[in-house]
Coordinates of C-alpha atoms and ligand atoms in Angstrom, one line a residue:
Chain C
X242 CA 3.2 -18.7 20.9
X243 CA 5.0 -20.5 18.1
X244 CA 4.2 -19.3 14.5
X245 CA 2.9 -23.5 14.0
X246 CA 0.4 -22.7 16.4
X247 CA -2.8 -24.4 14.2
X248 CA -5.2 -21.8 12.9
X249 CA -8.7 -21.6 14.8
X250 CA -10.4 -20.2 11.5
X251 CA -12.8 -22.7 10.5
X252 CA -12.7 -22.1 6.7
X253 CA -8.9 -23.3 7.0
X254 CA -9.4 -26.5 9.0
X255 CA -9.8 -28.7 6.3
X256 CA -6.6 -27.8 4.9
X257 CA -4.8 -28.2 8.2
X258 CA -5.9 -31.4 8.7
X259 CA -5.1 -33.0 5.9
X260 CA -1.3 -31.6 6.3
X261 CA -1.6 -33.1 9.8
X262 CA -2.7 -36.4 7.7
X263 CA 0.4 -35.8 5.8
X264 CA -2.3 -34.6 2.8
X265 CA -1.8 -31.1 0.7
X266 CA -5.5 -30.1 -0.1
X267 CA -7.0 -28.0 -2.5
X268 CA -10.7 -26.7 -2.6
X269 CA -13.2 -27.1 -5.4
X270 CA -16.8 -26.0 -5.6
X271 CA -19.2 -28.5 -4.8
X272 CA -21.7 -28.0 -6.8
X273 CA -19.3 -27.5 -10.0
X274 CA -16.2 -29.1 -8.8
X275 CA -14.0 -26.5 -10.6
X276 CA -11.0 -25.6 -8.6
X277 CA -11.0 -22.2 -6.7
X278 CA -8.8 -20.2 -5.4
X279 CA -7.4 -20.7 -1.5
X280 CA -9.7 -18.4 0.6
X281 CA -13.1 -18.2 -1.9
X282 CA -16.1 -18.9 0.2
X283 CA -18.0 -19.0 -2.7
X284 CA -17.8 -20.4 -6.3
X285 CA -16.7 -17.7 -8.7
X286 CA -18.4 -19.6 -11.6
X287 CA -21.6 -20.9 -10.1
X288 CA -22.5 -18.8 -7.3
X289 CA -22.1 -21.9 -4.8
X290 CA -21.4 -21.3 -1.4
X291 CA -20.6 -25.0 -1.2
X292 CA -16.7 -25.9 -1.4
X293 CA -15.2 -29.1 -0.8
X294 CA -11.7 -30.7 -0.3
X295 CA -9.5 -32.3 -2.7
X296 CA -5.9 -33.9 -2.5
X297 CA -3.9 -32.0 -4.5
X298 CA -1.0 -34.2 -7.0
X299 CA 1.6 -32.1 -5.6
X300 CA 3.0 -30.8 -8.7
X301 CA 3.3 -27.1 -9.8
X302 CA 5.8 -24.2 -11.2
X303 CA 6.9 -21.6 -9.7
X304 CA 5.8 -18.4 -9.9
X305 CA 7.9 -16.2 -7.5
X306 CA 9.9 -16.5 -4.8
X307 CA 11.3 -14.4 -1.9
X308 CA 14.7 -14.5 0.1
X309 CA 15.0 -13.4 3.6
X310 CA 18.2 -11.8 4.7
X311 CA 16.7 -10.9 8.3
X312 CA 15.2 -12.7 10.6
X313 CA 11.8 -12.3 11.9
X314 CA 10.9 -15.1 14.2
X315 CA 13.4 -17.8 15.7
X316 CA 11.7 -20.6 13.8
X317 CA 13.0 -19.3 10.4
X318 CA 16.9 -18.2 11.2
X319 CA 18.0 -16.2 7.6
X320 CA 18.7 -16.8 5.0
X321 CA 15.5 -18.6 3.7
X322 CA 13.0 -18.8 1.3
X323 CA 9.8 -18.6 0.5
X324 CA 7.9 -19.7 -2.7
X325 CA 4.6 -19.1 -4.7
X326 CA 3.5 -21.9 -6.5
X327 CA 0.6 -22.5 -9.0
X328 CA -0.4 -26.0 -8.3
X329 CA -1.1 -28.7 -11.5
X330 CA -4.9 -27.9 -10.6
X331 CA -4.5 -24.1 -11.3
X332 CA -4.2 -22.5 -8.1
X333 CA -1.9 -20.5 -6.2
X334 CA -0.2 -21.6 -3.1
X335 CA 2.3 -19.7 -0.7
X336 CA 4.7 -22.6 0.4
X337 CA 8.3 -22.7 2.3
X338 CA 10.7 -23.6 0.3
X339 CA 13.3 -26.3 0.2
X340 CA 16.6 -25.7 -1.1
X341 CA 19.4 -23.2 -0.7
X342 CA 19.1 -19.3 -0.4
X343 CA 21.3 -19.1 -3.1
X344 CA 20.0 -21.4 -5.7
X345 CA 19.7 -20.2 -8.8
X346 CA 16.0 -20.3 -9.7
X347 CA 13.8 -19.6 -12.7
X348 CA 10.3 -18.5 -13.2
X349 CA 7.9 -21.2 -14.4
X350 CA 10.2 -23.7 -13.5
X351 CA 8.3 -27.3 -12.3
X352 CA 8.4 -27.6 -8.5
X353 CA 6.8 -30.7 -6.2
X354 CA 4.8 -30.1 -3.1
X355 CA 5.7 -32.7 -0.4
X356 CA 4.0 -32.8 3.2
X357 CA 6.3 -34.5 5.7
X358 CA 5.5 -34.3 9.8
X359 CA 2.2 -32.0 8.9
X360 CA 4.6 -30.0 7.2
X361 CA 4.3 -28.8 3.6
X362 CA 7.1 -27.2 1.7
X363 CA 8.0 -26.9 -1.8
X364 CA 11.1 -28.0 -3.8
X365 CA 12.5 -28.0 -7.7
X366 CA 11.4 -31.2 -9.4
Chain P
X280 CA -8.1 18.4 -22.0
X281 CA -12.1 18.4 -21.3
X282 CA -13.8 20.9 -19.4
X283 CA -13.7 19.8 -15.6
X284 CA -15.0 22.1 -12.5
X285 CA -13.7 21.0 -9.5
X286 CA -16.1 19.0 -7.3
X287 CA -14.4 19.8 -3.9
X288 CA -11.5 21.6 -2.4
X289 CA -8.9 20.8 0.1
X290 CA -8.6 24.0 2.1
X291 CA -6.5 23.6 5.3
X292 CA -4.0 21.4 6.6
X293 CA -1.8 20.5 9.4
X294 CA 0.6 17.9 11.1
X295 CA 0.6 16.3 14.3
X296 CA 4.9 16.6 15.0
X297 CA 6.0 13.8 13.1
X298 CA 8.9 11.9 14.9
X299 CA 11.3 9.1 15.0
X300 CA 10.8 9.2 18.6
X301 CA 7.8 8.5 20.8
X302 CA 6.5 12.2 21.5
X303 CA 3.0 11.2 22.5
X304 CA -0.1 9.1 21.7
X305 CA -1.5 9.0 18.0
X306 CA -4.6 10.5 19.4
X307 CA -2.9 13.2 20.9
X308 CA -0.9 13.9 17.5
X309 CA -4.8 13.2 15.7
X310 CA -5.4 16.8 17.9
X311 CA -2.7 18.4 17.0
X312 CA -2.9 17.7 13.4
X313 CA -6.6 18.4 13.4
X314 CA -6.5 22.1 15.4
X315 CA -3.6 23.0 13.2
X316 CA -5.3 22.0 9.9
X317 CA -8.9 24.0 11.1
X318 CA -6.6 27.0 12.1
X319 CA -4.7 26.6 8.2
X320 CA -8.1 26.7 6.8
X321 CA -9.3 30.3 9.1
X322 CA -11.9 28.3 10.2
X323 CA -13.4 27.8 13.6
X324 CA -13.9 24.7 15.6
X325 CA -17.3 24.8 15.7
X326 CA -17.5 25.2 11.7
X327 CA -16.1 21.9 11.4
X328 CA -19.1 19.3 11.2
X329 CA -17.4 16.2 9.4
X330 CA -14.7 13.8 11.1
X331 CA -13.1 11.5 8.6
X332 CA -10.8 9.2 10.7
X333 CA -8.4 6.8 9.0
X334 CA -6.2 4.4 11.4
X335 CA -3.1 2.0 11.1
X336 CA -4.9 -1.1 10.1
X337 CA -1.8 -2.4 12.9
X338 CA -2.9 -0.3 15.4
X339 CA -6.0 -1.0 17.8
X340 CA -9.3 0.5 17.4
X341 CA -8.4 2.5 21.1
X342 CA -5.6 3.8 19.0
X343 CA -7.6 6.4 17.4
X344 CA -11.2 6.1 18.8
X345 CA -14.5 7.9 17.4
X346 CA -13.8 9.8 21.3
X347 CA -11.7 11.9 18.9
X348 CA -14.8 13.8 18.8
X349 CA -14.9 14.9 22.6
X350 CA -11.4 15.2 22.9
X351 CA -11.7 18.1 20.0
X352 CA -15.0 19.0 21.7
X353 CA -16.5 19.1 18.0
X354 CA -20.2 19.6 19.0
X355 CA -21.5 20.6 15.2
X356 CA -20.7 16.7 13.5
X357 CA -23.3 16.1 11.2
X358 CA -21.1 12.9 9.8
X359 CA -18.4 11.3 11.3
X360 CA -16.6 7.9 10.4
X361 CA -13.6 5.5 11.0
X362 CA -12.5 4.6 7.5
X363 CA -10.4 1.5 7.1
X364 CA -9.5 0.4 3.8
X365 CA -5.7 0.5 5.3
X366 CA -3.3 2.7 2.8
X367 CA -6.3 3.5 0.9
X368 CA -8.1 4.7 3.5
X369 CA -6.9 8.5 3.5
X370 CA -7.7 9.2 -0.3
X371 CA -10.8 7.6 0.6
X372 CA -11.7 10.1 3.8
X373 CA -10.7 12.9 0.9
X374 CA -13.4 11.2 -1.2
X375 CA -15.9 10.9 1.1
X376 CA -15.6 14.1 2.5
X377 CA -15.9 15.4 -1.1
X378 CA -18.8 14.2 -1.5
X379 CA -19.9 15.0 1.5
X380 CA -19.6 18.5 0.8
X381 CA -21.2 18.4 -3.0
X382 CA -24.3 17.3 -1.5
X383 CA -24.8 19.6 1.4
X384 CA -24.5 16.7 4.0
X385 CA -21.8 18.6 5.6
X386 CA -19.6 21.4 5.0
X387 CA -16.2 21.4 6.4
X388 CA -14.9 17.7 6.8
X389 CA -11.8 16.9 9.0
X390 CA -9.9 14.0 7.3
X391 CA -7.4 12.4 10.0
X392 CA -4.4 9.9 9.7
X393 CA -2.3 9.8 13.1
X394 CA 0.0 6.9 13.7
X395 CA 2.6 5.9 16.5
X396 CA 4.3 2.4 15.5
X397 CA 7.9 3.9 17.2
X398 CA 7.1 3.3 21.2
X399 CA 10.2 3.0 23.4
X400 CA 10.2 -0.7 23.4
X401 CA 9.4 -1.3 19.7
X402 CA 11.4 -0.9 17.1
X403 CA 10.1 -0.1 13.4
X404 CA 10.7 -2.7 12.3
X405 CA 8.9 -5.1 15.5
X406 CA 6.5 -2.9 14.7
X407 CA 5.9 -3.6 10.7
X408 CA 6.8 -7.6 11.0
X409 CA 3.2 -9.0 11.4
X410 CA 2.3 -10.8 8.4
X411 CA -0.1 -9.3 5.3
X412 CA -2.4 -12.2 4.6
X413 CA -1.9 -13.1 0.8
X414 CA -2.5 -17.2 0.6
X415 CA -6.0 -17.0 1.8
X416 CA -5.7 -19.5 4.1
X417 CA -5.8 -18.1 8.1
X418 CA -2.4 -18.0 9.8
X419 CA -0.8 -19.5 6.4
X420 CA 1.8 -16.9 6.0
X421 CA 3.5 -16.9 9.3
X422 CA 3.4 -21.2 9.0
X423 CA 5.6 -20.4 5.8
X424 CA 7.7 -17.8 7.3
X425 CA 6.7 -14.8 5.3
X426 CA 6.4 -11.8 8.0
X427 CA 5.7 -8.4 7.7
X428 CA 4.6 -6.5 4.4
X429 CA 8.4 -6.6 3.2
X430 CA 7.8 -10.1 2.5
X431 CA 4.1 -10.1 0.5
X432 CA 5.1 -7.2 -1.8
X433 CA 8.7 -8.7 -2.2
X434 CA 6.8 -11.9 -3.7
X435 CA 5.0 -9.4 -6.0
X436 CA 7.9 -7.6 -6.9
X437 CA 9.9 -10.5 -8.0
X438 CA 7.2 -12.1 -10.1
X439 CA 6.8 -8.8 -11.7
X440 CA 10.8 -8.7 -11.9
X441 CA 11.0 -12.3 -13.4
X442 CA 7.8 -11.8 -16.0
X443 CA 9.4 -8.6 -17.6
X444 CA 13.2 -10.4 -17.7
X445 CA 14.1 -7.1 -15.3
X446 CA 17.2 -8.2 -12.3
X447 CA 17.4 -6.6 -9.0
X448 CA 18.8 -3.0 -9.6
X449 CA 15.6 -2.0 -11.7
X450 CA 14.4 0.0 -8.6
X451 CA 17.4 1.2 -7.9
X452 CA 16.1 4.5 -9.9
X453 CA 13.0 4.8 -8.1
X454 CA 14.6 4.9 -4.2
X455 CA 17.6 6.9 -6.1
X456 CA 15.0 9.7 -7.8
X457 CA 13.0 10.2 -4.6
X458 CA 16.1 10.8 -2.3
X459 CA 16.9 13.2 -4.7
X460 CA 13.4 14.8 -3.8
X461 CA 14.3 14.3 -0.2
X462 CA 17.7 15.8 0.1
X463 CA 15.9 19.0 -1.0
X464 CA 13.3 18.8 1.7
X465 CA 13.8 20.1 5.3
X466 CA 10.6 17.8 6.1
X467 CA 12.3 14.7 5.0
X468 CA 13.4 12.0 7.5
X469 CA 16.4 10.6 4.9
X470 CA 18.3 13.3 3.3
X471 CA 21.4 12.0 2.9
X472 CA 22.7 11.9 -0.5
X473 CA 22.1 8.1 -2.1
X474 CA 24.7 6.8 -4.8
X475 CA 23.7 3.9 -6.4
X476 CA 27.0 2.1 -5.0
X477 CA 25.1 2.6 -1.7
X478 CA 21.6 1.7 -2.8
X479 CA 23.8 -1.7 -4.1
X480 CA 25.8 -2.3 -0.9
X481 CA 23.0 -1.8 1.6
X482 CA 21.7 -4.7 3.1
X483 CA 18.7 -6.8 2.1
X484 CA 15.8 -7.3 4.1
X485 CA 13.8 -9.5 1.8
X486 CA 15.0 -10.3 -1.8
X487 CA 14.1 -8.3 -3.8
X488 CA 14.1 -5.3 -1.6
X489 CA 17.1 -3.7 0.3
X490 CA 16.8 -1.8 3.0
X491 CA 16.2 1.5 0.6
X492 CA 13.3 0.1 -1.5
X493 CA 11.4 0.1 2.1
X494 CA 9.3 3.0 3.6
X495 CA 10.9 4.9 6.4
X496 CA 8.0 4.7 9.3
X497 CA 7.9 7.3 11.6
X498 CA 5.2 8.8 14.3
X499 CA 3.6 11.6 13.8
X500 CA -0.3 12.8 12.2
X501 CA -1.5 14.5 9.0
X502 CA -5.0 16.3 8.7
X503 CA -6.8 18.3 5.9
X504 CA -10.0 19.8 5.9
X505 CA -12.5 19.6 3.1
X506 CA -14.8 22.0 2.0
X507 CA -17.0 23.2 -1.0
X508 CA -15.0 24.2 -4.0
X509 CA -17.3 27.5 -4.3
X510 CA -16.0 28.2 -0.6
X511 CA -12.8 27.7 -1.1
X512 CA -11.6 30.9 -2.1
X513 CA -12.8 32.1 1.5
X514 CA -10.2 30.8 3.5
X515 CA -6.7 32.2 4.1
X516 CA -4.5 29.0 2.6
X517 CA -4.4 28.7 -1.4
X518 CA -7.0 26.4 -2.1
X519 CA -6.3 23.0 -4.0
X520 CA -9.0 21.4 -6.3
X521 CA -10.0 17.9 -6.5
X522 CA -11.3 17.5 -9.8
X523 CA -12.0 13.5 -9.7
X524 CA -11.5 10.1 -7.7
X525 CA -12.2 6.6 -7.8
X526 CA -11.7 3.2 -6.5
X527 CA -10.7 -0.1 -7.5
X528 CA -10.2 -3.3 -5.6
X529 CA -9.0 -6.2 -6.0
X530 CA -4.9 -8.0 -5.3
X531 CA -2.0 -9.1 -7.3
X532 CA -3.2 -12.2 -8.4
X533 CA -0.1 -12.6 -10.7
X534 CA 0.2 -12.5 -14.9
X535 CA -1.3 -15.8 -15.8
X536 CA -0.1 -14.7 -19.3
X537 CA -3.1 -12.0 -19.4
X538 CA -2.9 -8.6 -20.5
X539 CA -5.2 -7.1 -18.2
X540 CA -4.9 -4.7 -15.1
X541 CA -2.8 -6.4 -12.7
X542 CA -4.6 -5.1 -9.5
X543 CA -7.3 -2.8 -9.0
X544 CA -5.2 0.5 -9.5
X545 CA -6.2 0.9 -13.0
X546 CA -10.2 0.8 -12.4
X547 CA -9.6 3.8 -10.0
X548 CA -7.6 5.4 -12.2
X549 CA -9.9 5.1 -15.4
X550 CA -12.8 6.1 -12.7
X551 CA -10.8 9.3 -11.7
X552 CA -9.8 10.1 -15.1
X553 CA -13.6 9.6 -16.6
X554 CA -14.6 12.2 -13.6
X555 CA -12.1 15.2 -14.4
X556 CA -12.7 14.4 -17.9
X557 CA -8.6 13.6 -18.3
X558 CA -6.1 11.1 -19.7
X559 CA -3.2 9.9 -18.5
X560 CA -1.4 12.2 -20.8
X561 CA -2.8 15.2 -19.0
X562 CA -0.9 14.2 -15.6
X563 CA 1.7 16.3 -15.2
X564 CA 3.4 15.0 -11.8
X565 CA 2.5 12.3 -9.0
X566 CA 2.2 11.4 -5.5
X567 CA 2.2 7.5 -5.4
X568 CA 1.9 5.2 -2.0
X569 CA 5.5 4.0 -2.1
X570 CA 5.4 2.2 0.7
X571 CA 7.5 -0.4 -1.7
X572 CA 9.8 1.1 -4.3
X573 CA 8.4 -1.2 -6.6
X574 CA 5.1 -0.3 -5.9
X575 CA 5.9 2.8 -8.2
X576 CA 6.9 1.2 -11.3
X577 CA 3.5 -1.0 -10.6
X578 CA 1.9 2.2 -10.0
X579 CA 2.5 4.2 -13.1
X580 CA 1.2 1.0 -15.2
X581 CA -1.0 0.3 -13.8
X582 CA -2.4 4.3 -13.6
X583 CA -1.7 4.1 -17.6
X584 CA 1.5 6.6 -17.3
X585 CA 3.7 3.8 -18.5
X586 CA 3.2 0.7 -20.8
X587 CA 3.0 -2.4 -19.0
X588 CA 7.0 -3.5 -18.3
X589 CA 8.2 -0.1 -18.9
X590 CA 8.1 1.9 -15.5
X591 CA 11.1 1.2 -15.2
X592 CA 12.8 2.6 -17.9
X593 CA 11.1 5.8 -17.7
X594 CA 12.1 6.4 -13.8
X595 CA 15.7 5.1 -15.2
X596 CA 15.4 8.1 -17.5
X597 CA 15.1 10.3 -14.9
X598 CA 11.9 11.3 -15.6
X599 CA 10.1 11.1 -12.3
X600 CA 13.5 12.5 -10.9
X601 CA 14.1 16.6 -10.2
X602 CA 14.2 18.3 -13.6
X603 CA 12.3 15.0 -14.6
X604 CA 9.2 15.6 -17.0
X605 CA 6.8 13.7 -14.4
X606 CA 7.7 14.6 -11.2
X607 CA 6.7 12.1 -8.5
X608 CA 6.7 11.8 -5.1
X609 CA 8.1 15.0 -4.8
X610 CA 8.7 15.5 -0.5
X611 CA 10.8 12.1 -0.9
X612 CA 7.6 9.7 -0.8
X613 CA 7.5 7.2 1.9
X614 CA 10.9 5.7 1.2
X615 CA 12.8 8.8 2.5
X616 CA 10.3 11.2 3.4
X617 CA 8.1 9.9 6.1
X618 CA 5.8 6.8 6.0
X619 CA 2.5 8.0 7.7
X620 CA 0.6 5.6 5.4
X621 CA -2.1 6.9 2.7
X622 CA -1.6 10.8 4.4
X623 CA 2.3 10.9 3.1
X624 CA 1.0 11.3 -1.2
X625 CA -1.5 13.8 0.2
X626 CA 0.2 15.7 2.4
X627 CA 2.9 16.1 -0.5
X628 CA 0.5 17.3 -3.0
X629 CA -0.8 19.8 -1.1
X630 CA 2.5 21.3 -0.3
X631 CA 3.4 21.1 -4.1
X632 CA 0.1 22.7 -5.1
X633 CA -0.1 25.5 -2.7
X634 CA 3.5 26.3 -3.3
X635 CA 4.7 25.2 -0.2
X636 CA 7.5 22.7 -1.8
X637 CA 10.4 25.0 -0.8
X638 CA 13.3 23.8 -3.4
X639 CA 11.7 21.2 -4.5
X640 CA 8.7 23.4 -6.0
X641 CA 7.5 22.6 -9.5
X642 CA 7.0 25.8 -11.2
X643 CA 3.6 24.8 -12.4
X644 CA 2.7 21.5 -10.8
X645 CA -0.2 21.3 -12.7
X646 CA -3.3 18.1 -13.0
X647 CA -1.1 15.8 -10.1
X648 CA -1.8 11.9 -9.4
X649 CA -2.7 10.9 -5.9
X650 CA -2.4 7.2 -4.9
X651 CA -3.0 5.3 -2.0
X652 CA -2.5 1.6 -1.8
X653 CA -3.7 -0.8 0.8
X654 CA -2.9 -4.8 1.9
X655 CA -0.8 -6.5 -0.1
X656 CA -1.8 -4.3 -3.1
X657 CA -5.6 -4.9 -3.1
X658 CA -7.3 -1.9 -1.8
X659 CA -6.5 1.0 -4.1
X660 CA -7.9 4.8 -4.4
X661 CA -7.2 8.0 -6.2
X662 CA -7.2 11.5 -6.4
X663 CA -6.6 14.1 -8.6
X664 CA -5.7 17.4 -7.8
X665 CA -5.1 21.3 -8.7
X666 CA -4.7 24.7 -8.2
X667 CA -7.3 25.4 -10.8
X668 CA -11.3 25.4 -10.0
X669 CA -11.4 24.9 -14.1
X670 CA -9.2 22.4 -16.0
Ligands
ZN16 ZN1 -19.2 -23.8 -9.0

């Protein structure tokens, strides 16, 4: 089975669809409509077990970043990346990254988020 | 130090024969370990009446099933449990089998880990490549291409890296130090001498880590028995004391500029600490879940040995290092001793402290740290350990 194989958790849908929509999603509380982390089912300021869907800008830093020098799966042939970004709306996001393994790169540094072919990926601004 | 009387005792232990090779079944090496460990501890196997059973959160529940129980024929179990809090889980059979035994609910508890990853068709490193969930978002990781734990604690690693302006080489010491430890240790799996121009030249896996900064997996099973402190002195083995645990929980959510505990290492710490009535200046060596060379340096922060952003320096100086003034990871660790998960810190304290370390025994190991570490650094539990009923 590929690794793009679509998730069957239904807590996730929402954000798969909107990258199949060519849409990067956030989630906010529903009842508060402050931004929560990827994965809460429930707010962590109000106590809501209501979240809800938001387009995200697309803009962020980065806050680590990993290179692989072996191979794991035939989809990603090494060297790549992989990045964490904190998005404008102050979560985190694990994202593949765009650009050379050997960039140079720097912690903090502003990164965009683009979705292309229900893809997402991230790349320096 | 404050007065502390130990609240429980380890008093036997025993392997199931740890291997590179596929030698048989976990649950047949979860027998072995556990008849050896009862007949360390002079006791019967009808005296035992706890099984504490702690599983590779990659292996199948058939792996190591509760059947454990008829395949020892243990008819006297008056508490028996899987425990799965993945690398955590085995200080976390020791603490529940403590307390198990302070209360009278049982009296000699069997604590298990037994593990075979290495089958003839799987390599270890097939075998450690499914990915540690860390976006919160359901088949995220493997969409993004990050596989295996490598990956997850390599994106910890280099945020900690870039935050305290450290490069690459700054766990060099730490894979350096322990197989120094190893080369000592007829146990050990990786004994050859390590240089630093070798630590440097071997290959990555995942940036940050090269091969060395990664635990060396192997089959193979670890058990201990728990008893009451006061009955401790009874059995044949020289009994080691637990003086205090705890738990914290909670992942590597990054620095966000705070200065708070990074993950929930430092609540079990303060909560072991608070028990044996210790500080962190009263730890006088450490068994830490290495499954990451980095994970140390996080480790002894976190735990309050080290200032935030200076682990590093101290196991540059040596100091966790033979002839070091905190030893740690003594056997080798998991990095070139054996990985069998949370079992590996235990299993080398209990050699240290019943003088059982051959040349790499401390001549008085004293008050020694016990980590284990589980997911991508969330689940996190501690120990503390020592030949003395009294501190
Ligand atoms: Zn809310």
């Amino acid at each position: 089975m590929s690794v793009f194989a679509p998730s069957t958790d239904t807590w996730s849908q929402p954000f798969y669809e909107g990258l199949a929509q060519g849409e990067l999603r956030y989630c906010v509380c529903a009842a508060c409509s402050r931004a929560l982390p990827y994965g809460a089912r429930v707010c962590r300021y109000c106590d809501s077990a209501g979240i809800a869907w938001r387009p995200a800008a697309g803009a962020g830093r980065l806050c680590a970043w990993v290179t692989y020098r072996r191979g794991f799966a035939p989809e990603f042939p090494p060297p790549y990346r992989v990045a964490m970004v904190e998005l404008q709306e102050g979560v985190r996001l694990l994202l593949p990254w765009q650009g050379g393994a050997e960039d140079p790169l720097r912690q903090g540094a502003p990164v965009r988020v683009t979705v292309e072919s229900g893809r997402a990926s991230a790349h320096l601004a | 130090m404050a007065s502390s009387q130990a609240k429980a005792a380890l008093t036997g232990f025993g392997l199931g024969q740890l291997s590179r090779n596929f030698t048989g079944s976990a649950r047949q090496l979860a027998v072995e370990a556990i008849l050896a460990a009862v007949k360390d501890a002079g006791l019967r196997r009808d005296e035992i009446d706890g099984l504490l059973i702690n599983r590779s959160p990659l292996a199948p529940p058939e792996a190591l099933p509760l059947h454990l129980q008829e395949d020892l024929q243990l008819a006297n179990l008056r508490m028996m449990s899987g425990i799965e809090a993945e690398g955590s889980s085995a200080a976390q059979t020791v603490q529940y089998a403590a307390m198990a035994v302070m209360t009278g609910m049982a009296r000699h508890v069997v604590c298990v880990f037994a593990d075979d990853p290495i089958r003839p068709a799987t390599t270890a490193g097939q075998a450690f490549a499914e990915p540690v969930p860390i976006s919160g978002i359901e088949g995220w990781e493997k969409q993004c291409g990050l596989f295996g734990a490598t990956g997850a604690y390599a994106m910890a690693a280099q945020e900690y890296l870039a935050h305290y302006g450290l490069d690459d080489t700054a766990f060099a010491p730490v894979a350096l130090g322990q197989r120094a430890w190893a080369e000592r240790n007829p146990r050990a799996f990786l004994r050859a001498p390590l240089t630093r121009e070798a630590y440097l030249a071997a290959p990555w896996i995942v940036e940050p880590f090269r091969l060395p900064d990664c635990a060396y997996p192997v089959n193979g099973a670890v058990a201990v028995v728990v008893s009451a402190a006061a009955r401790a002195q009874d059995g044949p083995a020289p009994p080691v004391y637990l003086h205090g645990w705890g738990q914290g929980h909670g992942g590597f959510q990054g620095f966000h500029g705070r200065g708070e505990a990074l993950t929930g290492a430092g609540r079990a710490g303060r909560m072991a600490y608070a028990m044996a009535g210790v500080t962190p200046a009263d730890i006088s060596a450490c068994q830490i879940y290495d499954a990451f060379s980095f994970v140390v340096l996080l480790a002894l922060e976190e735990y309050g040995i080290c200032k935030p952003g200076e682990a590093a320096a101290f196991v540059a100086a040596g100091e966790t290092a033979p002839g070091g003034r905190l030893p740690c990871n003594t056997g080798g660790g998991q990095l070139s001793g054996f990985y069998l998960q949370g079992m590996t810190p235990i299993a080398e304290a209990m050699l240290q402290l019943r003088g059982e370390s051959g040349d790499n025994q401390l001549q008085n190991p004293g008050l020694m740290l016990v980590t284990g570490n589980g997911g991508r650094l969330e689940y996190h539990a501690a120990l503390l350990m020592s030949r003395e009923a009294r501190l």
